[in-house]
Amino acid sequence: MEKMGSLLPTELKGNVTEFKKELLRNSKIQTFLNQHSSQISDDIIHRSMSRLNEYAEQNHDCSCTSISECTNLIKGFQPTLVLENGMISVHYKPCEKEIIAEYNRKVQSLVQAFHIPKEIRNASFAHLEKKEDGRNPAILKAAAFCGSYNGHQFTRGLYLHGSFGVGKTYLLGAIANELASKGVPSCIVHWADFLRELKGSFEDNTTNKKVEALKTVPVLMIDDIGSESVTGWVRDDVLGSILQFRMHENLSTFFTSNFNLNELENHFAQTQNGSVESVKAKRIMERIKYLSEAVNVAGKNRRE
Ligand code: ADP
Ligand code: MG
């Protein structure tokens, strides 16, 4: 880091020679001038003094631990000197921290999450505790999915079932972020909350758009299926049409649930109006089984 201190052009009226000398003592400016000595005259230096000062006033070697600490003119960007049109100019290039932050912003924008807590959105495989035996098969299968997913062939998702608080949703978050680091967009949606939102959006006519988004996203993760109240509309028109589309288009789909597959089938068979609709429940289950492999997630309740 190299700074020119408190020298500002306005304070230096009448003392231009001193100001220029001070600027030329800056080792980075010296290096630049030496590299372009055949093209840079004294007149060019004289006319470029405010630009040289702008350069000298800022950090050139980033030593910040985060972008928020950056005091440069443009946060996260470092100045470089360039010679253009007979003048010395200052250009800005992103520092390492900005490149990492930009990468993280891109990755985050690939993961859409509806009604999903922040801690899940920040989940990563690196933070998963592999010591926990109960969950290990699920972690291994999740990692295998991320390794083999290529967006061209159908890669079967997982149906992660197990009791409350064992880390099923967290694992979805880790998969979503891992896929995002490979440039794969995904969407995690808390199913019951999504349906509530959908019911509330009849009036603003966004239902089709929301359902369409879940049909077409490359990797869909339906969180907590089975926690919703079943109606024919929820089961057949919303879930059924999303799963039908995804089967047809070979799009990877994940589920988490407190129910195993048999329990989920029973759940789908009992509708809110009391009727038993076994055939319709079976039809939905066939789609879920085609799209995902059931894996039990065991372990302690982390919420306790
Ligand atoms: P489930 O979906 O099975 O009910 P969650 O995924 O919501 O459980 O996990 C319960 C809590 O434990 C959450 O607060 C979550 O962030 C945390 N958690 C889960 N797995 C891990 C992990 N491997 N490392 C750290 N925290 C975890
Ligand atoms: Mg959950």
Short mmCIF file of C-alpha atoms and ligand atoms in Angstrom, two decimals:
data_model
loop_
_atom_site.label_atom_id
_atom_site.label_comp_id
_atom_site.label_asym_id
_atom_site.label_seq_id
_atom_site.Cartn_x
_atom_site.Cartn_y
_atom_site.Cartn_z
CA MET A 1 0.00 0.00 0.00
CA GLU A 2 1.31 3.39 -0.94
CA LYS A 3 -0.35 6.71 -0.15
CA MET A 4 0.45 10.29 -0.98
CA GLY A 5 -0.89 11.54 2.32
CA SER A 6 -2.60 14.87 2.48
CA LEU A 7 -1.37 16.39 -0.76
CA LEU A 8 -4.36 17.64 -2.69
CA PRO A 9 -4.16 19.67 -5.92
CA THR A 10 -6.27 22.54 -4.57
CA GLU A 11 -3.93 23.06 -1.64
CA LEU A 12 -0.99 23.15 -3.95
CA LYS A 13 -1.76 26.13 -6.13
CA GLY A 14 1.50 27.99 -6.38
CA ASN A 15 3.45 24.99 -5.28
CA VAL A 16 3.07 22.81 -8.33
CA THR A 17 6.72 21.90 -8.52
CA GLU A 18 6.69 20.49 -5.00
CA PHE A 19 3.47 18.59 -5.75
CA LYS A 20 4.98 17.11 -8.91
CA LYS A 21 8.18 16.12 -7.11
CA GLU A 22 6.15 14.39 -4.41
CA LEU A 23 4.17 12.46 -7.01
CA LEU A 24 7.33 11.39 -8.81
CA ARG A 25 8.74 9.99 -5.56
CA ASN A 26 5.95 7.37 -5.60
CA SER A 27 7.71 4.13 -6.60
CA LYS A 28 4.72 2.77 -8.54
CA ILE A 29 4.46 5.97 -10.57
CA GLN A 30 8.21 5.82 -11.18
CA THR A 31 7.92 2.26 -12.48
CA PHE A 32 5.09 3.26 -14.82
CA LEU A 33 7.00 6.27 -16.14
CA ASN A 34 10.14 4.16 -16.68
CA GLN A 35 8.16 1.57 -18.59
CA HIS A 36 6.80 4.27 -20.92
CA SER A 37 9.77 6.62 -20.90
CA SER A 38 9.96 6.86 -24.69
CA GLN A 39 6.30 7.99 -24.93
CA ILE A 40 5.91 10.21 -21.89
CA SER A 41 7.25 13.75 -22.01
CA ASP A 42 7.49 16.19 -19.11
CA ASP A 43 4.53 18.03 -20.62
CA ILE A 44 2.39 14.86 -20.47
CA ILE A 45 3.33 14.38 -16.82
CA HIS A 46 2.45 18.00 -16.12
CA ARG A 47 -0.96 17.71 -17.76
CA SER A 48 -1.67 14.38 -16.05
CA MET A 49 -0.89 15.46 -12.49
CA SER A 50 -4.45 15.24 -11.17
CA ARG A 51 -4.73 11.69 -12.54
CA LEU A 52 -1.38 10.74 -11.02
CA ASN A 53 -2.59 12.16 -7.72
CA GLU A 54 -5.85 10.18 -7.97
CA TYR A 55 -3.73 7.06 -8.47
CA ALA A 56 -1.29 7.81 -5.66
CA GLU A 57 -4.04 8.56 -3.13
CA GLN A 58 -5.43 5.02 -3.25
CA ASN A 59 -4.49 1.50 -2.21
CA HIS A 60 -2.81 -0.57 -4.87
CA ASP A 61 -2.15 -3.78 -3.02
CA CYS A 62 -5.30 -4.98 -1.37
CA SER A 63 -4.74 -5.86 2.27
CA CYS A 64 -8.38 -5.59 3.34
CA THR A 65 -10.07 -8.65 4.76
CA SER A 66 -13.42 -7.71 3.21
CA ILE A 67 -14.74 -5.30 0.59
CA SER A 68 -16.42 -3.15 3.24
CA GLU A 69 -12.95 -2.09 4.53
CA CYS A 70 -11.91 -0.78 1.11
CA THR A 71 -11.31 3.00 1.10
CA ASN A 72 -10.64 3.34 -2.64
CA LEU A 73 -12.64 5.64 -4.88
CA ILE A 74 -14.60 2.65 -6.19
CA LYS A 75 -15.01 0.02 -3.45
CA GLY A 76 -13.31 -3.25 -4.36
CA PHE A 77 -11.46 -1.78 -7.32
CA GLN A 78 -7.77 -0.94 -7.63
CA PRO A 79 -6.41 1.84 -9.82
CA THR A 80 -3.90 1.19 -12.59
CA LEU A 81 -2.10 3.75 -14.72
CA VAL A 82 -2.51 3.66 -18.48
CA LEU A 83 -1.31 5.86 -21.29
CA GLU A 84 -4.10 6.84 -23.66
CA ASN A 85 -4.53 9.65 -26.17
CA GLY A 86 -1.34 11.32 -25.10
CA MET A 87 -2.40 11.52 -21.46
CA ILE A 88 -1.91 9.39 -18.39
CA SER A 89 -5.24 7.96 -17.20
CA VAL A 90 -6.41 5.85 -14.32
CA HIS A 91 -8.34 2.67 -14.99
CA TYR A 92 -9.91 0.47 -12.33
CA LYS A 93 -9.77 -3.28 -12.08
CA PRO A 94 -11.54 -5.44 -9.50
CA CYS A 95 -9.34 -6.61 -6.63
CA GLU A 96 -9.23 -10.25 -5.53
CA LYS A 97 -11.86 -9.62 -2.84
CA GLU A 98 -14.21 -8.06 -5.39
CA ILE A 99 -13.70 -10.98 -7.77
CA ILE A 100 -14.62 -13.39 -4.97
CA ALA A 101 -17.60 -11.24 -3.94
CA GLU A 102 -18.80 -11.05 -7.56
CA TYR A 103 -18.48 -14.83 -7.87
CA ASN A 104 -20.51 -15.28 -4.69
CA ARG A 105 -23.18 -12.89 -5.97
CA LYS A 106 -23.45 -14.89 -9.19
CA VAL A 107 -23.62 -18.18 -7.30
CA GLN A 108 -26.30 -16.81 -4.96
CA SER A 109 -28.38 -15.61 -7.89
CA LEU A 110 -28.40 -19.15 -9.27
CA VAL A 111 -30.11 -20.44 -6.14
CA GLN A 112 -33.69 -19.34 -5.80
CA ALA A 113 -35.18 -20.02 -2.41
CA PHE A 114 -38.81 -19.52 -1.43
CA HIS A 115 -39.66 -19.48 2.26
CA ILE A 116 -36.28 -20.98 3.15
CA PRO A 117 -34.28 -19.69 6.17
CA LYS A 118 -31.03 -17.82 5.58
CA GLU A 119 -28.85 -20.41 7.32
CA ILE A 120 -30.03 -22.99 4.74
CA ARG A 121 -29.20 -20.64 1.88
CA ASN A 122 -25.64 -20.45 3.22
CA ALA A 123 -25.30 -24.23 3.69
CA SER A 124 -22.29 -25.99 2.19
CA PHE A 125 -20.83 -29.46 1.99
CA ALA A 126 -17.75 -28.10 3.73
CA HIS A 127 -19.86 -27.42 6.82
CA LEU A 128 -21.69 -30.72 6.87
CA GLU A 129 -20.45 -32.81 9.75
CA LYS A 130 -19.52 -36.10 8.16
CA LYS A 131 -19.03 -37.83 11.51
CA GLU A 132 -22.76 -38.30 11.89
CA ASP A 133 -23.27 -41.87 10.70
CA GLY A 134 -27.02 -41.66 10.28
CA ARG A 135 -26.85 -38.98 7.69
CA ASN A 136 -23.78 -40.17 5.87
CA PRO A 137 -25.50 -42.21 3.11
CA ALA A 138 -27.59 -39.14 2.28
CA ILE A 139 -24.50 -36.92 2.18
CA LEU A 140 -22.65 -39.41 -0.03
CA LYS A 141 -25.57 -39.69 -2.43
CA ALA A 142 -26.00 -35.93 -2.50
CA ALA A 143 -22.31 -35.46 -3.29
CA ALA A 144 -22.52 -38.15 -5.98
CA PHE A 145 -25.45 -36.31 -7.55
CA CYS A 146 -23.48 -33.05 -7.67
CA GLY A 147 -20.53 -34.87 -9.21
CA SER A 148 -22.50 -36.58 -11.94
CA TYR A 149 -25.05 -33.88 -12.82
CA ASN A 150 -24.26 -32.51 -16.26
CA GLY A 151 -27.56 -31.02 -17.40
CA HIS A 152 -27.75 -33.29 -20.46
CA GLN A 153 -28.70 -36.70 -19.14
CA PHE A 154 -31.37 -37.31 -16.55
CA THR A 155 -29.83 -37.50 -13.09
CA ARG A 156 -32.25 -38.84 -10.52
CA GLY A 157 -32.73 -36.68 -7.46
CA LEU A 158 -33.23 -37.83 -3.86
CA TYR A 159 -36.24 -38.23 -1.63
CA LEU A 160 -34.74 -37.40 1.76
CA HIS A 161 -37.00 -38.60 4.53
CA GLY A 162 -36.50 -38.66 8.26
CA SER A 163 -37.64 -37.01 11.42
CA PHE A 164 -37.68 -33.36 12.25
CA GLY A 165 -34.39 -31.43 12.66
CA VAL A 166 -31.95 -34.03 11.32
CA GLY A 167 -30.67 -31.71 8.58
CA LYS A 168 -32.67 -32.68 5.48
CA THR A 169 -33.30 -29.13 4.36
CA TYR A 170 -29.74 -28.15 5.22
CA LEU A 171 -28.52 -30.84 2.85
CA LEU A 172 -30.71 -29.40 0.08
CA GLY A 173 -29.04 -26.03 0.67
CA ALA A 174 -25.59 -27.60 0.39
CA ILE A 175 -26.55 -29.32 -2.88
CA ALA A 176 -28.01 -26.11 -4.30
CA ASN A 177 -24.86 -24.12 -3.50
CA GLU A 178 -22.59 -26.84 -4.83
CA LEU A 179 -24.57 -26.91 -8.10
CA ALA A 180 -24.46 -23.12 -8.30
CA SER A 181 -20.67 -23.22 -8.07
CA LYS A 182 -20.86 -25.33 -11.26
CA GLY A 183 -23.21 -22.77 -12.84
CA VAL A 184 -26.38 -24.87 -12.40
CA PRO A 185 -29.53 -22.95 -11.37
CA SER A 186 -31.79 -24.53 -8.79
CA CYS A 187 -34.80 -23.64 -6.71
CA ILE A 188 -35.64 -24.72 -3.16
CA VAL A 189 -39.23 -24.22 -2.18
CA HIS A 190 -40.95 -24.90 1.11
CA TRP A 191 -43.96 -26.73 -0.22
CA ALA A 192 -46.70 -25.80 2.28
CA ASP A 193 -45.66 -22.13 2.32
CA PHE A 194 -45.46 -22.06 -1.46
CA LEU A 195 -49.01 -23.45 -1.73
CA ARG A 196 -50.26 -20.87 0.77
CA GLU A 197 -48.66 -18.16 -1.33
CA LEU A 198 -50.13 -19.66 -4.47
CA LYS A 199 -53.64 -19.66 -3.01
CA GLY A 200 -53.18 -16.04 -2.03
CA SER A 201 -52.04 -15.04 -5.50
CA PHE A 202 -55.19 -15.99 -7.42
CA GLU A 203 -56.16 -12.37 -7.61
CA ASP A 204 -52.89 -11.06 -8.95
CA ASN A 205 -52.80 -13.83 -11.56
CA THR A 206 -49.22 -14.85 -10.92
CA THR A 207 -50.12 -18.49 -10.19
CA ASN A 208 -49.20 -19.71 -13.65
CA LYS A 209 -45.87 -17.90 -13.59
CA LYS A 210 -44.95 -19.36 -10.20
CA VAL A 211 -45.91 -22.89 -11.20
CA GLU A 212 -44.14 -22.45 -14.53
CA ALA A 213 -40.95 -21.47 -12.71
CA LEU A 214 -41.03 -24.70 -10.69
CA LYS A 215 -41.74 -26.78 -13.77
CA THR A 216 -38.80 -25.50 -15.73
CA VAL A 217 -35.96 -24.79 -13.27
CA PRO A 218 -33.07 -27.21 -14.02
CA VAL A 219 -33.01 -28.59 -10.46
CA LEU A 220 -36.10 -28.32 -8.27
CA MET A 221 -36.08 -29.08 -4.55
CA ILE A 222 -39.46 -29.47 -2.87
CA ASP A 223 -38.93 -29.12 0.86
CA ASP A 224 -41.21 -30.73 3.45
CA ILE A 225 -43.66 -32.42 1.12
CA GLY A 226 -46.44 -33.92 3.21
CA SER A 227 -46.70 -30.89 5.49
CA GLU A 228 -49.40 -29.36 3.29
CA SER A 229 -53.17 -29.93 3.52
CA VAL A 230 -54.20 -32.06 0.56
CA THR A 231 -56.90 -31.01 -1.85
CA GLY A 232 -57.46 -32.28 -5.36
CA TRP A 233 -56.15 -28.99 -6.69
CA VAL A 234 -52.95 -29.08 -4.61
CA ARG A 235 -52.20 -32.72 -5.39
CA ASP A 236 -53.30 -33.13 -9.01
CA ASP A 237 -53.34 -29.68 -10.59
CA VAL A 238 -50.30 -28.14 -8.91
CA LEU A 239 -47.95 -30.92 -7.80
CA GLY A 240 -49.13 -33.41 -10.44
CA SER A 241 -48.60 -31.01 -13.32
CA ILE A 242 -45.17 -29.90 -12.06
CA LEU A 243 -43.95 -33.48 -11.65
CA GLN A 244 -45.48 -34.61 -14.95
CA PHE A 245 -43.65 -31.85 -16.79
CA ARG A 246 -40.35 -32.58 -15.04
CA MET A 247 -40.60 -36.31 -15.79
CA HIS A 248 -41.29 -35.59 -19.41
CA GLU A 249 -38.37 -33.17 -19.66
CA ASN A 250 -36.05 -35.33 -17.54
CA LEU A 251 -35.42 -32.54 -15.03
CA SER A 252 -33.81 -33.44 -11.71
CA THR A 253 -36.03 -33.11 -8.67
CA PHE A 254 -35.44 -33.50 -4.92
CA PHE A 255 -37.85 -33.84 -2.05
CA THR A 256 -37.59 -33.78 1.71
CA SER A 257 -40.29 -35.13 3.97
CA ASN A 258 -41.01 -36.32 7.49
CA PHE A 259 -42.91 -39.19 5.80
CA ASN A 260 -41.43 -42.23 4.13
CA LEU A 261 -42.91 -43.12 0.71
CA ASN A 262 -45.74 -45.29 2.13
CA GLU A 263 -46.72 -42.64 4.63
CA LEU A 264 -46.67 -40.00 1.91
CA GLU A 265 -48.97 -42.14 -0.24
CA ASN A 266 -51.45 -42.35 2.66
CA HIS A 267 -51.18 -38.60 3.10
CA PHE A 268 -52.06 -38.02 -0.57
CA ALA A 269 -54.95 -40.46 -0.42
CA GLN A 270 -56.77 -38.50 2.32
CA THR A 271 -58.13 -35.24 1.04
CA GLN A 272 -59.40 -32.37 3.14
CA ASN A 273 -63.04 -33.16 2.31
CA GLY A 274 -62.65 -36.64 3.84
CA SER A 275 -62.69 -38.73 0.68
CA VAL A 276 -60.09 -41.46 0.07
CA GLU A 277 -58.45 -41.21 -3.34
CA SER A 278 -55.99 -44.09 -3.52
CA VAL A 279 -55.57 -44.16 -7.29
CA LYS A 280 -54.75 -40.48 -7.50
CA ALA A 281 -52.32 -40.85 -4.60
CA LYS A 282 -50.61 -43.76 -6.38
CA ARG A 283 -50.29 -41.73 -9.56
CA ILE A 284 -48.45 -38.94 -7.73
CA MET A 285 -46.23 -41.46 -5.95
CA GLU A 286 -45.19 -43.04 -9.25
CA ARG A 287 -43.93 -39.67 -10.41
CA ILE A 288 -42.05 -39.03 -7.17
CA LYS A 289 -40.45 -42.49 -7.34
CA TYR A 290 -39.42 -41.99 -10.94
CA LEU A 291 -37.82 -38.63 -10.19
CA SER A 292 -36.07 -39.50 -6.93
CA GLU A 293 -34.39 -42.23 -4.94
CA ALA A 294 -35.57 -42.57 -1.34
CA VAL A 295 -32.87 -42.18 1.31
CA ASN A 296 -33.48 -42.23 5.02
CA VAL A 297 -31.81 -39.43 6.95
CA ALA A 298 -31.21 -40.35 10.57
CA GLY A 299 -29.41 -38.50 13.36
CA LYS A 300 -30.19 -36.24 16.27
CA ASN A 301 -32.64 -33.38 16.21
CA ARG A 302 -30.36 -30.35 15.80
CA ARG A 303 -33.09 -27.98 16.85
CA GLU A 304 -33.14 -29.30 20.41
P1 ADP B 1 -34.81 -30.86 8.84
O1 ADP B 1 -35.03 -30.27 7.50
O2 ADP B 1 -34.39 -32.29 8.77
O3 ADP B 1 -35.99 -30.68 9.74
P2 ADP B 1 -32.83 -28.78 9.08
O4 ADP B 1 -32.10 -29.00 7.82
O5 ADP B 1 -33.77 -27.62 9.11
O6 ADP B 1 -33.59 -30.10 9.53
O7 ADP B 1 -31.75 -28.67 10.24
C1 ADP B 1 -32.11 -28.34 11.58
C2 ADP B 1 -31.15 -27.28 12.11
O8 ADP B 1 -29.84 -27.80 12.15
C3 ADP B 1 -31.09 -26.07 11.23
O9 ADP B 1 -30.96 -24.95 12.07
C4 ADP B 1 -29.87 -26.28 10.39
O10 ADP B 1 -29.29 -25.08 9.98
C5 ADP B 1 -28.95 -27.05 11.32
N1 ADP B 1 -28.10 -27.99 10.61
C6 ADP B 1 -28.50 -29.07 9.93
N2 ADP B 1 -27.46 -29.75 9.42
C7 ADP B 1 -26.36 -29.09 9.81
C8 ADP B 1 -24.94 -29.27 9.64
N3 ADP B 1 -24.46 -30.33 9.00
N4 ADP B 1 -24.10 -28.39 10.18
C9 ADP B 1 -24.58 -27.36 10.84
N5 ADP B 1 -25.87 -27.10 11.05
C10 ADP B 1 -26.76 -27.95 10.56
MG MG B 2 -36.73 -29.24 6.82
#
